[in-house]
Amino acid sequence: MDISTFIPLSTYYSYLKRFVISPTTMGTIAPSSRWLCYEMLDKLNWHQDVQIAELGAGTGVITHQILKRMSAHSSLDVFEIEPSFATELRKIDDKRLRIYTTSAEKLDSHYNMIISGLPFLSINRKLGLKILKRVHRELLKTQGCFVLFQYTTRYEKTLSRYFYLEKRRVIRNVPPAWVYYCTPKIK
């Protein structure tokens, strides 16, 4: 794990500001910790060329860690609807990165990995299910994996309708989180 990862104070301010403005869509008051990033990404196979989607990238804390691990011929599509966060993401200079300011329900490619920071319990239930079904459909094409974190286990029942789950707890995060490694069930 790269423990030297530094998150600027301005990133914390940006999260707190967005949370105060819209707590139901923001989902958290702080960016992902380096321990959460490590738990989400370290188990994945980075020794191959892959097409990756990141849903709800925020200011790019996990995005930077994905780019560090990706091969030169891999690609990363980031979906972020919050305009101020999308502006931060556009500052990342990497030709493998594409930023979309549309909802994750528009996901449409052959992704090998989908990594999510979406607060499924905070977003509209119908939209959340639409996104989950889309993720499931896309990953069935490649037999890829879906990695997400949530701050509660209350979404597990819904997740388990579409995916086989493995989970890990990350205490060193604000707030503590659950990381889910998901493989699609064939329906």
Short mmCIF file of C-alpha atoms in Angstrom, two decimals:
data_model
loop_
_atom_site.label_atom_id
_atom_site.label_comp_id
_atom_site.label_asym_id
_atom_site.label_seq_id
_atom_site.Cartn_x
_atom_site.Cartn_y
_atom_site.Cartn_z
CA MET A 1 0.00 0.00 0.00
CA ASP A 2 1.25 3.47 -0.86
CA ILE A 3 0.91 5.08 2.56
CA SER A 4 2.39 8.32 1.27
CA THR A 5 -0.90 9.17 -0.47
CA PHE A 6 -1.70 12.78 0.41
CA ILE A 7 -5.19 14.23 0.20
CA PRO A 8 -5.16 18.05 0.09
CA LEU A 9 -7.18 19.97 2.67
CA SER A 10 -9.15 21.56 -0.18
CA THR A 11 -10.54 18.11 -1.04
CA TYR A 12 -11.92 17.70 2.48
CA TYR A 13 -13.44 21.19 2.27
CA SER A 14 -15.04 20.36 -1.09
CA TYR A 15 -16.70 17.21 0.33
CA LEU A 16 -17.92 18.96 3.46
CA LYS A 17 -19.36 21.83 1.40
CA ARG A 18 -21.22 19.46 -0.96
CA PHE A 19 -22.49 17.42 2.01
CA VAL A 20 -23.92 20.54 3.70
CA ILE A 21 -25.62 21.59 0.45
CA SER A 22 -27.03 18.15 -0.38
CA PRO A 23 -26.56 15.47 2.30
CA THR A 24 -28.96 13.00 0.68
CA THR A 25 -27.07 12.82 -2.61
CA MET A 26 -23.55 13.30 -1.29
CA GLY A 27 -23.48 10.31 1.04
CA THR A 28 -20.33 11.31 2.99
CA ILE A 29 -18.52 14.24 4.56
CA ALA A 30 -15.00 13.14 3.63
CA PRO A 31 -13.12 11.61 0.70
CA SER A 32 -12.14 7.94 0.76
CA SER A 33 -9.17 7.14 2.98
CA ARG A 34 -6.03 5.49 1.60
CA TRP A 35 -7.01 2.34 3.52
CA LEU A 36 -10.38 2.24 1.76
CA CYS A 37 -8.69 2.75 -1.62
CA TYR A 38 -6.24 -0.05 -0.84
CA GLU A 39 -8.99 -2.46 0.22
CA MET A 40 -11.05 -1.71 -2.89
CA LEU A 41 -8.25 -1.99 -5.43
CA ASP A 42 -5.51 -4.26 -4.11
CA LYS A 43 -7.40 -7.51 -4.71
CA LEU A 44 -8.00 -6.77 -8.41
CA ASN A 45 -5.83 -8.05 -11.28
CA TRP A 46 -3.89 -5.09 -12.67
CA HIS A 47 -1.52 -7.22 -14.81
CA GLN A 48 -3.78 -7.15 -17.86
CA ASP A 49 -5.24 -4.50 -20.13
CA VAL A 50 -8.73 -3.72 -18.87
CA GLN A 51 -11.60 -1.33 -19.49
CA ILE A 52 -12.75 0.18 -16.19
CA ALA A 53 -15.68 2.37 -15.15
CA GLU A 54 -15.74 4.36 -11.94
CA LEU A 55 -19.15 5.49 -10.72
CA GLY A 56 -19.38 8.51 -8.43
CA ALA A 57 -15.70 9.46 -8.54
CA GLY A 58 -16.00 12.55 -6.36
CA THR A 59 -12.78 14.59 -6.53
CA GLY A 60 -10.78 11.63 -7.80
CA VAL A 61 -9.15 10.09 -4.71
CA ILE A 62 -9.86 6.54 -5.93
CA THR A 63 -9.45 7.63 -9.56
CA HIS A 64 -5.79 8.53 -8.93
CA GLN A 65 -5.19 5.14 -7.31
CA ILE A 66 -6.83 3.31 -10.23
CA LEU A 67 -4.65 5.20 -12.72
CA LYS A 68 -1.51 4.31 -10.74
CA ARG A 69 -2.35 0.61 -10.99
CA MET A 70 -3.65 0.46 -14.59
CA SER A 71 -1.55 -0.75 -17.51
CA ALA A 72 -0.61 1.67 -20.29
CA HIS A 73 -3.25 0.18 -22.62
CA SER A 74 -6.13 0.12 -20.14
CA SER A 75 -8.86 2.77 -20.07
CA LEU A 76 -10.91 4.40 -17.33
CA ASP A 77 -14.35 5.92 -17.86
CA VAL A 78 -15.43 8.06 -14.91
CA PHE A 79 -19.08 8.95 -14.29
CA GLU A 80 -19.61 11.96 -12.01
CA ILE A 81 -22.74 14.15 -12.08
CA GLU A 82 -21.64 16.74 -9.50
CA PRO A 83 -20.28 19.67 -11.59
CA SER A 84 -17.68 20.86 -9.07
CA PHE A 85 -16.26 17.34 -8.75
CA ALA A 86 -16.23 16.89 -12.55
CA THR A 87 -14.20 20.12 -12.76
CA GLU A 88 -11.65 18.66 -10.33
CA LEU A 89 -11.50 15.41 -12.31
CA ARG A 90 -10.79 17.29 -15.56
CA LYS A 91 -7.53 18.52 -13.99
CA ILE A 92 -6.16 14.97 -14.13
CA ASP A 93 -3.84 14.74 -17.12
CA ASP A 94 -3.97 11.15 -18.32
CA LYS A 95 -4.90 10.06 -21.85
CA ARG A 96 -6.39 6.79 -20.49
CA LEU A 97 -9.09 8.76 -18.61
CA ARG A 98 -12.48 9.86 -19.99
CA ILE A 99 -14.90 11.83 -17.85
CA TYR A 100 -18.68 11.65 -18.30
CA THR A 101 -21.01 14.04 -16.51
CA THR A 102 -23.99 11.75 -17.03
CA SER A 103 -25.66 9.30 -14.68
CA ALA A 104 -24.19 5.83 -14.27
CA GLU A 105 -27.44 4.46 -15.68
CA LYS A 106 -25.98 5.46 -19.09
CA LEU A 107 -23.18 2.91 -18.69
CA ASP A 108 -22.73 1.15 -22.01
CA SER A 109 -19.49 -0.66 -22.79
CA HIS A 110 -17.67 -3.92 -22.21
CA TYR A 111 -16.14 -3.16 -18.82
CA ASN A 112 -13.91 -5.67 -17.05
CA MET A 113 -14.14 -3.77 -13.76
CA ILE A 114 -16.69 -1.35 -12.38
CA ILE A 115 -15.70 0.50 -9.23
CA SER A 116 -18.30 2.50 -7.35
CA GLY A 117 -18.51 5.12 -4.66
CA LEU A 118 -22.22 5.73 -5.23
CA PRO A 119 -24.25 6.02 -2.02
CA PHE A 120 -26.97 3.56 -3.09
CA LEU A 121 -29.07 4.09 0.04
CA SER A 122 -29.02 7.86 -0.44
CA ILE A 123 -30.07 7.97 -4.07
CA ASN A 124 -33.55 7.39 -5.43
CA ARG A 125 -34.38 3.66 -5.10
CA LYS A 126 -35.64 3.33 -8.69
CA LEU A 127 -32.50 5.01 -10.06
CA GLY A 128 -30.27 2.86 -7.84
CA LEU A 129 -31.88 -0.33 -9.15
CA LYS A 130 -31.58 0.91 -12.72
CA ILE A 131 -27.84 1.50 -12.20
CA LEU A 132 -27.38 -1.87 -10.49
CA LYS A 133 -29.16 -3.71 -13.31
CA ARG A 134 -27.03 -1.87 -15.89
CA VAL A 135 -23.82 -2.77 -14.02
CA HIS A 136 -24.95 -6.39 -13.85
CA ARG A 137 -25.74 -6.49 -17.58
CA GLU A 138 -22.43 -4.91 -18.58
CA LEU A 139 -20.36 -7.26 -16.40
CA LEU A 140 -22.14 -10.36 -17.69
CA LYS A 141 -20.59 -9.54 -21.09
CA THR A 142 -17.04 -9.80 -19.73
CA GLN A 143 -17.50 -11.85 -16.54
CA GLY A 144 -15.98 -8.82 -14.86
CA CYS A 145 -16.14 -7.64 -11.27
CA PHE A 146 -17.99 -4.90 -9.43
CA VAL A 147 -16.30 -3.34 -6.40
CA LEU A 148 -18.14 -0.83 -4.28
CA PHE A 149 -18.16 0.55 -0.80
CA GLN A 150 -21.12 1.41 1.39
CA TYR A 151 -21.34 2.76 4.93
CA THR A 152 -23.95 0.22 6.01
CA THR A 153 -24.87 -3.37 5.16
CA ARG A 154 -28.50 -2.44 4.47
CA TYR A 155 -28.01 -2.64 0.67
CA GLU A 156 -26.67 -6.21 0.77
CA LYS A 157 -30.02 -7.88 0.13
CA THR A 158 -30.50 -5.86 -3.05
CA LEU A 159 -26.91 -6.45 -4.18
CA SER A 160 -27.20 -10.19 -3.60
CA ARG A 161 -30.12 -10.42 -6.05
CA TYR A 162 -27.69 -9.67 -8.89
CA PHE A 163 -24.23 -10.57 -7.55
CA TYR A 164 -22.29 -13.08 -5.50
CA LEU A 165 -20.76 -11.07 -2.66
CA GLU A 166 -17.61 -11.02 -0.63
CA LYS A 167 -17.22 -8.18 1.85
CA ARG A 168 -14.58 -6.62 4.05
CA ARG A 169 -14.83 -3.93 6.74
CA VAL A 170 -12.59 -0.85 6.62
CA ILE A 171 -12.50 0.85 10.01
CA ARG A 172 -9.86 3.43 9.04
CA ASN A 173 -12.22 5.60 7.01
CA VAL A 174 -14.62 8.45 7.89
CA PRO A 175 -17.13 6.97 8.37
CA PRO A 176 -16.05 3.28 8.50
CA ALA A 177 -17.12 1.42 5.37
CA TRP A 178 -17.90 -1.99 3.92
CA VAL A 179 -16.16 -2.99 0.69
CA TYR A 180 -18.02 -5.44 -1.54
CA TYR A 181 -16.39 -7.56 -4.25
CA CYS A 182 -19.18 -8.69 -6.55
CA THR A 183 -19.35 -11.12 -9.44
CA PRO A 184 -22.52 -11.23 -11.56
CA LYS A 185 -25.08 -13.97 -11.15
CA ILE A 186 -26.42 -15.41 -14.37
CA LYS A 187 -30.17 -14.74 -14.36
#
